[in-house]
mmCIF file of C-alpha atoms (C1' of nucleotides) and ligand atoms in Angstrom:
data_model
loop_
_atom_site.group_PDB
_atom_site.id
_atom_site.type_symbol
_atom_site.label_atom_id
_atom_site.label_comp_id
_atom_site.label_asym_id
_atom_site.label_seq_id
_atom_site.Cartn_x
_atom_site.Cartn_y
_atom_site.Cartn_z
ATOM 1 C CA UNK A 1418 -13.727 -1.530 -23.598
ATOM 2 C CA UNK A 1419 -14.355 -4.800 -21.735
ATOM 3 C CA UNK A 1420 -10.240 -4.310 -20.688
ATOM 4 C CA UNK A 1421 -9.986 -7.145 -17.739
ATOM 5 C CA UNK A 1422 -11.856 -9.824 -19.167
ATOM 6 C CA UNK A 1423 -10.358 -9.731 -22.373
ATOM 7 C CA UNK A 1424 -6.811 -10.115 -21.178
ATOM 8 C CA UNK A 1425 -8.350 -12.846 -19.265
ATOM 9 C CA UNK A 1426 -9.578 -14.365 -22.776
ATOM 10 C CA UNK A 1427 -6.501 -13.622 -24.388
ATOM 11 C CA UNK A 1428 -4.367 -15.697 -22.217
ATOM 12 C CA UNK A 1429 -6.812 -18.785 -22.187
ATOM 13 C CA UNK A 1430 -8.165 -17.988 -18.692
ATOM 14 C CA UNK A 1431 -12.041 -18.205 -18.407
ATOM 15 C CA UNK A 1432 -13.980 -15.247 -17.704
ATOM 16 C CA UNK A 1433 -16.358 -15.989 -14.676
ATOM 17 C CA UNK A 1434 -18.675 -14.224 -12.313
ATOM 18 C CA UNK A 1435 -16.549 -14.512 -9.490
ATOM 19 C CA UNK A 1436 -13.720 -12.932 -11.906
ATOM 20 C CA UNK A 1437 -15.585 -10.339 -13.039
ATOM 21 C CA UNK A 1438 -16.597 -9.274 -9.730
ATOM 22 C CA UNK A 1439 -13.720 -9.621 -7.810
ATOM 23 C CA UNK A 1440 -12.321 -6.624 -10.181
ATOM 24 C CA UNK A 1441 -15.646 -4.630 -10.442
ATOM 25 C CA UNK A 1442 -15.498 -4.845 -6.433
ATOM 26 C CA UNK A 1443 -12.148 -3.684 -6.199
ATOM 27 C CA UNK A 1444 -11.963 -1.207 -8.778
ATOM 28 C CA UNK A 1445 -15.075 0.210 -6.524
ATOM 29 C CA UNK A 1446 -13.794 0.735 -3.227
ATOM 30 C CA UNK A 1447 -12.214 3.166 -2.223
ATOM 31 C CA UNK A 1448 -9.922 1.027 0.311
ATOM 32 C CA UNK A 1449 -8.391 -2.177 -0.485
ATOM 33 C CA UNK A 1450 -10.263 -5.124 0.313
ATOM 34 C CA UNK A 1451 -9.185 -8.840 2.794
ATOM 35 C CA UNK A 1452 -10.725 -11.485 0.721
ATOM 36 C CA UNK A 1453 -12.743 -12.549 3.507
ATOM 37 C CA UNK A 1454 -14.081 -8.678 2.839
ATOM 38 C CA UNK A 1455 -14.517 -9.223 -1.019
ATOM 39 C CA UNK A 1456 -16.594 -12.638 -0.951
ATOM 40 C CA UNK A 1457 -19.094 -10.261 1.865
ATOM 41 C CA UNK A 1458 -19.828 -8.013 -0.853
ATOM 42 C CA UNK A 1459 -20.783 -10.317 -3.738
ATOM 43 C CA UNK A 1460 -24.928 -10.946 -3.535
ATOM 44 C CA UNK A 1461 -25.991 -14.835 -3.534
ATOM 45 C CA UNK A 1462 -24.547 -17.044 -4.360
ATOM 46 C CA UNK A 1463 -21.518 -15.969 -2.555
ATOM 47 C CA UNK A 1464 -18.555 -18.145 -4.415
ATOM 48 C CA UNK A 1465 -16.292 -20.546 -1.893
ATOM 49 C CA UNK A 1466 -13.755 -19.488 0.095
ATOM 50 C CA UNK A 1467 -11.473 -21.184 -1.625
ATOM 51 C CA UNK A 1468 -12.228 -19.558 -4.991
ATOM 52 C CA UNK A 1469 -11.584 -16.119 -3.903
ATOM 53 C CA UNK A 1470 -8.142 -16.993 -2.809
ATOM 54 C CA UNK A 1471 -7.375 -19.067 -5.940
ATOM 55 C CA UNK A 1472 -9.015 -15.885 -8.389
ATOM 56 C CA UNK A 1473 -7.205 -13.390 -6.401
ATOM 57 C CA UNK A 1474 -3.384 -15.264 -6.910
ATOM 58 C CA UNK A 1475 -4.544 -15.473 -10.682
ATOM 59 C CA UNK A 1476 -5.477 -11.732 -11.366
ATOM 60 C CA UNK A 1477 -2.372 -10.824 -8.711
ATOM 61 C CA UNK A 1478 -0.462 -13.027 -11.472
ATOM 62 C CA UNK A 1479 -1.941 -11.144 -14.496
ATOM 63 C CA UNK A 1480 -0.978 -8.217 -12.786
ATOM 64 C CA UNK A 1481 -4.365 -7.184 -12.621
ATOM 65 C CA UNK A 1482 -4.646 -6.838 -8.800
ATOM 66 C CA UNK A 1483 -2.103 -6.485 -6.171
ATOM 67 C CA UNK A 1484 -1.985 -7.325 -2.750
ATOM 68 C CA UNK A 1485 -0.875 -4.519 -0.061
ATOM 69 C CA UNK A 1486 0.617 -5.621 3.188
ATOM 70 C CA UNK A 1487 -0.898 -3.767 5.973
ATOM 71 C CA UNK A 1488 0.205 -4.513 10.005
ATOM 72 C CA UNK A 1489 -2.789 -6.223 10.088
ATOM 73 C CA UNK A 1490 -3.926 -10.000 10.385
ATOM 74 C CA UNK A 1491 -5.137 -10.721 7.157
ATOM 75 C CA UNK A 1492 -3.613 -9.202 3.224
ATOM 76 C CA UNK A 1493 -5.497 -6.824 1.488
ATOM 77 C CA UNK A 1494 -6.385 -6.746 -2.257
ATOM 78 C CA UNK A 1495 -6.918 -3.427 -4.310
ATOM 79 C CA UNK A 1496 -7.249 -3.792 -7.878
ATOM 80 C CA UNK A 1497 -4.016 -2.116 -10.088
ATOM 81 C CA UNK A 1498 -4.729 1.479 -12.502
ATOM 82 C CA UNK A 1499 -2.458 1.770 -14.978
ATOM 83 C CA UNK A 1500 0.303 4.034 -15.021
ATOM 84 C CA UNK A 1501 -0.397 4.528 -11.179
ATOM 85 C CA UNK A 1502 -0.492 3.531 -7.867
ATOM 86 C CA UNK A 1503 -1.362 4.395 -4.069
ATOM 87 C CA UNK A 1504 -0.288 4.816 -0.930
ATOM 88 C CA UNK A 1505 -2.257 4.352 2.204
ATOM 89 C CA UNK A 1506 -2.091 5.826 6.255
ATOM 90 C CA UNK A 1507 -3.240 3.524 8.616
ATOM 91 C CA UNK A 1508 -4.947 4.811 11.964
ATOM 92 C CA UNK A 1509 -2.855 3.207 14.596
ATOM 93 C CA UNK A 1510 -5.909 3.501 17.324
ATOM 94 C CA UNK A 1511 -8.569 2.532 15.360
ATOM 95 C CA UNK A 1512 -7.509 0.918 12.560
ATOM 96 C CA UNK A 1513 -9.167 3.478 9.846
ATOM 97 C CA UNK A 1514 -7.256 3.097 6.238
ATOM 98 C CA UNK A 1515 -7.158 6.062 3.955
ATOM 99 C CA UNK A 1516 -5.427 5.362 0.459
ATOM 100 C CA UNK A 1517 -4.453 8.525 -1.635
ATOM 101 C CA UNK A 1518 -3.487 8.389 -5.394
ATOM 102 C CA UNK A 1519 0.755 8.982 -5.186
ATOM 103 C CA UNK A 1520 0.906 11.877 -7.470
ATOM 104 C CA UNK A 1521 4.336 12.976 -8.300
ATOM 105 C CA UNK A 1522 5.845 10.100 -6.083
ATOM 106 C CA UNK A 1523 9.497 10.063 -6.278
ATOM 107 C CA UNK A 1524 11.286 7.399 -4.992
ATOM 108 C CA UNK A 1525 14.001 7.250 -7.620
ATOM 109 C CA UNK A 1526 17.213 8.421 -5.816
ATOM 110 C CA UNK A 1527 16.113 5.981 -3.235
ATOM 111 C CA UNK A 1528 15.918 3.301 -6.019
ATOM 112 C CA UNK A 1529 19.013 4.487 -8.331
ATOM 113 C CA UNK A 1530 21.052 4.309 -4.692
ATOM 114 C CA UNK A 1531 19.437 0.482 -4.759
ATOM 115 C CA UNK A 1532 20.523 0.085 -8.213
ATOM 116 C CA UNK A 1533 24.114 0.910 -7.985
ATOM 117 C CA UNK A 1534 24.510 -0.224 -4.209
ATOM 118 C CA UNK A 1535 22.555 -3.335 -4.199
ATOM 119 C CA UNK A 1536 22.270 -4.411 -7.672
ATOM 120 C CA UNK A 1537 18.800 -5.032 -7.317
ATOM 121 C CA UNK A 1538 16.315 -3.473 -9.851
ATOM 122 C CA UNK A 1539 13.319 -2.419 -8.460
ATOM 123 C CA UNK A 1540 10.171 -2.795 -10.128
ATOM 124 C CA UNK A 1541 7.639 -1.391 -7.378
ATOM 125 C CA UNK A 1542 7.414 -0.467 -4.477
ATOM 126 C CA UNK A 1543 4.959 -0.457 -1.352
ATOM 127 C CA UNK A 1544 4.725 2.956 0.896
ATOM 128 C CA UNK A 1545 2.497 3.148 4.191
ATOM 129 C CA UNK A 1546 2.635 5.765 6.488
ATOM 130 C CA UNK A 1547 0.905 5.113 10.621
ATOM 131 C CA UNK A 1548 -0.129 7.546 12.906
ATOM 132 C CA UNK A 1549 -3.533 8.669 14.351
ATOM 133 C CA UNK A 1550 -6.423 9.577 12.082
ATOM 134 C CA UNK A 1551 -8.514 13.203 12.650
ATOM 135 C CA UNK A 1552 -11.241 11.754 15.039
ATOM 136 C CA UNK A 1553 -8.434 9.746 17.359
ATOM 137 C CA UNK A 1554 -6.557 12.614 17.274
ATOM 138 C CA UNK A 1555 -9.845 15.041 18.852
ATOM 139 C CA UNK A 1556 -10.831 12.595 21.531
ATOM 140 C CA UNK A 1557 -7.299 11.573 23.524
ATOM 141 C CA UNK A 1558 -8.078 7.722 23.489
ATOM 142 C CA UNK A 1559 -7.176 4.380 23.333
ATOM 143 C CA UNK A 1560 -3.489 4.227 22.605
ATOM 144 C CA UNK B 1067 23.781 1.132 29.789
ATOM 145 C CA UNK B 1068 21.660 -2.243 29.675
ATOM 146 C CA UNK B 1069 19.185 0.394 28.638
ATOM 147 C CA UNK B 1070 15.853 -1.733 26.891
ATOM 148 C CA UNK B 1071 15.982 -4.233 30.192
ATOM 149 C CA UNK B 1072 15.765 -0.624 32.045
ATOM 150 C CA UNK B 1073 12.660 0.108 30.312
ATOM 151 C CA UNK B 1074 11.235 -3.126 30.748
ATOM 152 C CA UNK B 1075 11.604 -2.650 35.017
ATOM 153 C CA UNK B 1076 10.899 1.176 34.944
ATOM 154 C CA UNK B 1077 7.042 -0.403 33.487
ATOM 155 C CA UNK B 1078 7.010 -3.006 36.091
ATOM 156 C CA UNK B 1079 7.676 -5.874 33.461
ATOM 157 C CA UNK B 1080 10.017 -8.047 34.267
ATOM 158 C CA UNK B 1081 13.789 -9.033 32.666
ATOM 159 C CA UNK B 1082 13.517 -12.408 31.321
ATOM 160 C CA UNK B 1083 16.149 -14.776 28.772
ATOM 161 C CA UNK B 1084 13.288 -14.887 26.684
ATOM 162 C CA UNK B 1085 11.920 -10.885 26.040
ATOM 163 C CA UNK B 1086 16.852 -10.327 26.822
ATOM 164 C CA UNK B 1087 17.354 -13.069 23.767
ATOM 165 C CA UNK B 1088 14.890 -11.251 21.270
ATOM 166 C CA UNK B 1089 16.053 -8.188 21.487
ATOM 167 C CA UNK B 1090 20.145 -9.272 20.850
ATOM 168 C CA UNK B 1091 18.659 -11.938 18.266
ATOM 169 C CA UNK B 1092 17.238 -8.986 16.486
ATOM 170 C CA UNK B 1093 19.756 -6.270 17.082
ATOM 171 C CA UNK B 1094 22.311 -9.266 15.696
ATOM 172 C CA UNK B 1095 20.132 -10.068 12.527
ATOM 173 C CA UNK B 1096 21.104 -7.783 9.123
ATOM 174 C CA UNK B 1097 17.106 -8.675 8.325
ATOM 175 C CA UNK B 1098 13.684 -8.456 9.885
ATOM 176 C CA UNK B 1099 13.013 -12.300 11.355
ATOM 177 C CA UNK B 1100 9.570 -14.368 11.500
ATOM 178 C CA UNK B 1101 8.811 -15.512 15.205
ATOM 179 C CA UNK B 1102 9.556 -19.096 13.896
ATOM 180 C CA UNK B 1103 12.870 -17.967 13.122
ATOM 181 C CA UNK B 1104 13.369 -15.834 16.179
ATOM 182 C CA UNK B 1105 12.727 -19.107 18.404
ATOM 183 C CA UNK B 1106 14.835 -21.235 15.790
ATOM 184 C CA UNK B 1107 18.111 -18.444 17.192
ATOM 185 C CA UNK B 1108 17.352 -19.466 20.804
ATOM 186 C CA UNK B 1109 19.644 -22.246 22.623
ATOM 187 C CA UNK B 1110 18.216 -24.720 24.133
ATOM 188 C CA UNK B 1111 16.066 -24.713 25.586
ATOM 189 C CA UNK B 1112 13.751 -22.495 23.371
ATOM 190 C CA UNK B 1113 11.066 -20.683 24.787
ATOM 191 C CA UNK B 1114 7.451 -22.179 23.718
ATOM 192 C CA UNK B 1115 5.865 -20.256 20.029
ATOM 193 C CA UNK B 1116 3.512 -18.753 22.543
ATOM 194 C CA UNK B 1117 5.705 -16.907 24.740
ATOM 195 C CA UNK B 1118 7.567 -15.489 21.394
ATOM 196 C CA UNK B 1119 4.540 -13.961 20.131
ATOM 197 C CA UNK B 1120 3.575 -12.581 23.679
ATOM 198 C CA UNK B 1121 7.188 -11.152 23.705
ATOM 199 C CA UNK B 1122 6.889 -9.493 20.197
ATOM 200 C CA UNK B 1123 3.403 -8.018 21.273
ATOM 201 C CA UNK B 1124 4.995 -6.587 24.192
ATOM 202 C CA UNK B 1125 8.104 -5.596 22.904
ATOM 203 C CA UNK B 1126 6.542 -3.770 20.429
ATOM 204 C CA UNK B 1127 3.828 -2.080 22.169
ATOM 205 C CA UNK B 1128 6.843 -0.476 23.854
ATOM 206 C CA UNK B 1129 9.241 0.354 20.757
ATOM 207 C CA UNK B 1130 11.285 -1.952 21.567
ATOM 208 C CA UNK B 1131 11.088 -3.654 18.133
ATOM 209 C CA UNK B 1132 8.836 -3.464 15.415
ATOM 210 C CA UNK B 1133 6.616 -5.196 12.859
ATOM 211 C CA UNK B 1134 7.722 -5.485 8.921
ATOM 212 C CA UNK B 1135 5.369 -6.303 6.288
ATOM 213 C CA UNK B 1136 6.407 -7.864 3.498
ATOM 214 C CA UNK B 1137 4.401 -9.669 1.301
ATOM 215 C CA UNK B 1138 5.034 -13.583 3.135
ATOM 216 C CA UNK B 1139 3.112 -16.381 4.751
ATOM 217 C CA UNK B 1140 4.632 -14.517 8.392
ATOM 218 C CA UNK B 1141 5.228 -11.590 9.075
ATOM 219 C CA UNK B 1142 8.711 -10.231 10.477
ATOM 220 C CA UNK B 1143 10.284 -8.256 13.533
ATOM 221 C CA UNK B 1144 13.157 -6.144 13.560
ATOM 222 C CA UNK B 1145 14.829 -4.072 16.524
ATOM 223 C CA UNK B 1146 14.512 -0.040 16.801
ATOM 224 C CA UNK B 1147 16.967 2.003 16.448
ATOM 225 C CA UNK B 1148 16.812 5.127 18.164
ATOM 226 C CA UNK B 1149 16.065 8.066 15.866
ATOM 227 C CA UNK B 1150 17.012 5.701 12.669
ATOM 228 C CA UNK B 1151 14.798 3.488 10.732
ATOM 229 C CA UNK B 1152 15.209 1.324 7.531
ATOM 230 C CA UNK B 1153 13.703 0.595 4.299
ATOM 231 C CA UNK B 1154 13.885 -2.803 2.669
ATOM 232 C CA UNK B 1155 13.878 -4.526 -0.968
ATOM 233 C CA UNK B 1156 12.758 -7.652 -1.652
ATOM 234 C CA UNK B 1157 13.858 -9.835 -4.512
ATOM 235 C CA UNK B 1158 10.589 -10.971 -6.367
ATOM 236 C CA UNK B 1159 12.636 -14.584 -7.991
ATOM 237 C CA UNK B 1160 14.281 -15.828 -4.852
ATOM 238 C CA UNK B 1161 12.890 -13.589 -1.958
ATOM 239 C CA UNK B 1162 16.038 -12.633 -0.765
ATOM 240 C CA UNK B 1163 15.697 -9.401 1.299
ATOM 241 C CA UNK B 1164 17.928 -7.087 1.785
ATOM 242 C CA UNK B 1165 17.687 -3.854 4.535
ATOM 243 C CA UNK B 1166 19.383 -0.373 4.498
ATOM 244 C CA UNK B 1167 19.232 1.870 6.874
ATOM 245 C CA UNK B 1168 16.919 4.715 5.637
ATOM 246 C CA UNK B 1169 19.556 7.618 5.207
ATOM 247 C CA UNK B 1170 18.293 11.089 4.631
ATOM 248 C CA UNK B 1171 14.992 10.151 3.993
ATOM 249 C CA UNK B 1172 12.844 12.667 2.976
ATOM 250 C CA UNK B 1173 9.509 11.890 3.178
ATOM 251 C CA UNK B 1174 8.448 14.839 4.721
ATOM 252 C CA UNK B 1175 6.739 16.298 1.722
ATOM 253 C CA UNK B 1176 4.201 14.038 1.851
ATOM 254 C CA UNK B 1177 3.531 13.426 5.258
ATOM 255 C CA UNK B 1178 2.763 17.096 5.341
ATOM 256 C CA UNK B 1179 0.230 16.497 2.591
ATOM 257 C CA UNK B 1180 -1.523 14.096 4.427
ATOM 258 C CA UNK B 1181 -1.897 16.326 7.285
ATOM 259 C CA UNK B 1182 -3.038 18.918 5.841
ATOM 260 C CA UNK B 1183 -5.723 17.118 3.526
ATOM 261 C CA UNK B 1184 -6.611 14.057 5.551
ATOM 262 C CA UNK B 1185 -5.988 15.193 9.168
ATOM 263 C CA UNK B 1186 -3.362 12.287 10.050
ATOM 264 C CA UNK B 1187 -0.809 13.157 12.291
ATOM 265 C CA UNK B 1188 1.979 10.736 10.733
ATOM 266 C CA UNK B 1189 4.172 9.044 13.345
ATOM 267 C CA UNK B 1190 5.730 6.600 11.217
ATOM 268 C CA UNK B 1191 5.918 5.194 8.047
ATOM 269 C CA UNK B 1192 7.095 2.097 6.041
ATOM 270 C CA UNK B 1193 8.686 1.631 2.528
ATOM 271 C CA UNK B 1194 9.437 -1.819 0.840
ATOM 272 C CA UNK B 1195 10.941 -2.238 -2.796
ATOM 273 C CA UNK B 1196 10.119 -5.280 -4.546
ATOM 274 C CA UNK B 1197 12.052 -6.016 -7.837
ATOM 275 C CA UNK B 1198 15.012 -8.485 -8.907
ATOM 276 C CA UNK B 1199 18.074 -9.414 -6.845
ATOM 277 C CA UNK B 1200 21.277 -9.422 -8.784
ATOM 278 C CA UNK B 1201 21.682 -13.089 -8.709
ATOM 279 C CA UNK B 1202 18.133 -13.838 -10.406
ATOM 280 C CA UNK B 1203 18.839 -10.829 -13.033
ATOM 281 C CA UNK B 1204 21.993 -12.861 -14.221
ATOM 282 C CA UNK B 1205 20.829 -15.962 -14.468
ATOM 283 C CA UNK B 1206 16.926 -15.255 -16.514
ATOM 284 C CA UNK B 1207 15.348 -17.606 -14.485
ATOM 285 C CA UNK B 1208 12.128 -18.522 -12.113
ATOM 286 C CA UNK B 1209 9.928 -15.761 -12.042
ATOM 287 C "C1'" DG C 76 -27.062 -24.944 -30.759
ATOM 288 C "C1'" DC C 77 -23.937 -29.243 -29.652
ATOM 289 C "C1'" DG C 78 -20.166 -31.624 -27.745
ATOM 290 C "C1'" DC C 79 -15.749 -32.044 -25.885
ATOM 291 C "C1'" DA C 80 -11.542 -30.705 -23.649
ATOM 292 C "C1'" DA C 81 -9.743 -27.475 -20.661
ATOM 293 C "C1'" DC C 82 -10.469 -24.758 -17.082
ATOM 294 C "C1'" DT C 83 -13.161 -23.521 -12.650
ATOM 295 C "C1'" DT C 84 -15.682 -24.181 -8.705
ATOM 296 C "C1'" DG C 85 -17.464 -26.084 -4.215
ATOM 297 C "C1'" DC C 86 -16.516 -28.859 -0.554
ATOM 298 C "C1'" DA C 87 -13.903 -31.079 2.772
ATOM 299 C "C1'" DA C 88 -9.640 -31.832 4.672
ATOM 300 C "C1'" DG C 89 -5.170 -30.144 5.718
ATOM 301 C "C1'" DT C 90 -1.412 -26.776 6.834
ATOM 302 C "C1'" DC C 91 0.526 -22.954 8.940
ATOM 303 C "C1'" DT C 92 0.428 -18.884 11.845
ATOM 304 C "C1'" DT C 93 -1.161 -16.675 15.801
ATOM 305 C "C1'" DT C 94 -4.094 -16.507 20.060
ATOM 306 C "C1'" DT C 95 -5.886 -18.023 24.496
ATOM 307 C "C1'" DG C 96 -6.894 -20.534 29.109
ATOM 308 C "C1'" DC C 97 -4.815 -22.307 32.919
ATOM 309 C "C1'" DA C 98 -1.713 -24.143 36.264
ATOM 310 C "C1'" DA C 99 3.136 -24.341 37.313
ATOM 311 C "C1'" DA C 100 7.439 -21.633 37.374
ATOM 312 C "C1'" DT C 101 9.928 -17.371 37.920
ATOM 313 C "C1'" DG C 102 11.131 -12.376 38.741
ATOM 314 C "C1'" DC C 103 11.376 -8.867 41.945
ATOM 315 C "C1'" DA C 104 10.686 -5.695 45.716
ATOM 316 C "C1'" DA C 105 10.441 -5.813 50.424
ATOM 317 C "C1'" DT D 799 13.817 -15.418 51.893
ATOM 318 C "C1'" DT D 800 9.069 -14.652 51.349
ATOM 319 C "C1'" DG D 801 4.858 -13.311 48.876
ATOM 320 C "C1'" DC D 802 2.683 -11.903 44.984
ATOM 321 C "C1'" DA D 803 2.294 -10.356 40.444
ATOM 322 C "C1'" DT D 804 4.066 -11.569 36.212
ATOM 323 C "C1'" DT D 805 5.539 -14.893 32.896
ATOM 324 C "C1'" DT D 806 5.957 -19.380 30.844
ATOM 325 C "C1'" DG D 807 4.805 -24.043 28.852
ATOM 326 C "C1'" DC D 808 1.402 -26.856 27.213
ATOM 327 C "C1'" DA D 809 -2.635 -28.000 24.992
ATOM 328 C "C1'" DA D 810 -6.522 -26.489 22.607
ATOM 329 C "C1'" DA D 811 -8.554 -23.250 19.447
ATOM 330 C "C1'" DA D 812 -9.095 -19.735 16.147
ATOM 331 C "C1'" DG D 813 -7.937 -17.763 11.591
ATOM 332 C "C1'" DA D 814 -6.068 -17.484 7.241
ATOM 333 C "C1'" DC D 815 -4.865 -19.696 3.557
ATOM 334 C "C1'" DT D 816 -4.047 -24.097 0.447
ATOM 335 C "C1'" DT D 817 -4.955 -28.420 -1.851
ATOM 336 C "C1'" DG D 818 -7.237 -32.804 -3.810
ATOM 337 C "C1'" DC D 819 -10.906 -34.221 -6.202
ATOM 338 C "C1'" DA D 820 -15.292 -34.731 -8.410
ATOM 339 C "C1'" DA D 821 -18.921 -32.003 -10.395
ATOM 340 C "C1'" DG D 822 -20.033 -27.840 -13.023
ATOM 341 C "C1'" DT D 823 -18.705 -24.128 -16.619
ATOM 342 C "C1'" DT D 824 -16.530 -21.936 -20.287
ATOM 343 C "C1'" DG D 825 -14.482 -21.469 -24.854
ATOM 344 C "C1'" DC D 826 -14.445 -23.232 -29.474
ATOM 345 C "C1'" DG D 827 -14.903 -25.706 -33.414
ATOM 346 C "C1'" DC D 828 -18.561 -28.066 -35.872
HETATM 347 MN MN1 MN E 180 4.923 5.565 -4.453
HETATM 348 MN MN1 MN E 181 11.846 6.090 5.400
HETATM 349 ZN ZN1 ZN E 182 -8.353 6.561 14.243
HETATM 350 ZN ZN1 ZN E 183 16.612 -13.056 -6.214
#
DNA sequence: GCGCAACTTGCAAGTCTTTTGCAAATGCAA
DNA sequence: TTGCATTTGCAAAAGACTTGCAAGTTGCGC
């Protein structure tokens, strides 16, 4: 049940610490992760820079992670469960991400209208929602 | 009715070619535009990078126009609509984007979830479908 | 285990996007 | 028109990635 690193084996890619990790670190938190975030959390020796970036376009490419576009300066990672996905509310005042499991999402009027409209067929999709988290909400603060 | 310059003197900021030229640059563009290509619309002479990112901060902080995610180097701008928003897909080949405006979208469902198990009050949200354009689905090319 | 080829990594340099300080230019209300 | 706050250009800097290259590892067959 080693899942990740075989499909690493099986298509020729090495299976390495800083692999290994970078998917046991996702597949552990609870938010999605920058990179700069992911290298903080291995213990010494903490790989390059440089590596992250180049591990996280390879297991994006494998489909094994996938990158979620938040308003924010840098990408986020989380790592990809299979047969599902998430979808995330960001705190506009203080930045606080929550990601929830999309149960019974259904987008697929919205993507049959794509289909026939557009001609474009979808093969994901990316849904954030912004507003003010609990705590912002108590305390009338910072806009 | 030169109603966004109105807003901008009713907060004490002032009219300028630079924040007048964003907003019709974006109300004119059928897609969400990088800064870079923002300034690339201007005649000459084109404002400085700088003041087009101060304009987009401030334009936004004021709903005049807002920020668009997608998964790119940049990120992209777009002008509000009044009580209207849109979704956009994004070919996965070529990168061509395409946006609709967000007709009878029902999201509501959820956003209600979320404020009744996580406490968000949900002001806004944003949806992006990634798949193939019709071009690259003719053609089986470049992935 | 050993050895080799292929693949990975660290490091340093480079690119691209966005931010910031500051003085000169401009908008605007009086 | 004047005076002052706001805005802009310019140059420098900060950040987030990306790339070249030599040294270090991994996968595999022996
Ligand atoms: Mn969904
Ligand atoms: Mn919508
Ligand atoms: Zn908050
Ligand atoms: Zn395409």
């Amino acid at each position: 049940m080693a899942g990740q690193s075989d499909i690493l084996r099986r298509l020729g890619r090495a299976v390495t610490r800083g692999r290994e990790e970078i998917l046991r670190i996702l597949a552990e938190s609870p938010l999605p992760l920058t990179p700069r975030g992911i290298r903080d959390k291995f213990t010494d020796p903490k790989p390059d820079a440089a590596t992250v970036y180049r591990n996280l376009a390879l297991l994006s490419s494998l489909g094994l992670v996938r990158s979620v576009a938040l308003h924010e300066r840098s990408r986020r990672y989380e790592a990809t469960e299979v047969g599902a996905h998430r979808h995330r509310v960001v705190c506009r005042s203080c930045g606080r991400i929550e990601a929830f499991p999309a149960r019974e999402c259904d987008l697929s009027r919205i993507e049959n209208d794509i289909r026939s409209r557009l001609g474009f067929r979808v093969t994901d999709h990316s849904l954030e929602f912004f507003g003010k988290c609990p705590g912002c909400l108590g305390k009338g603060n910072r806009p």
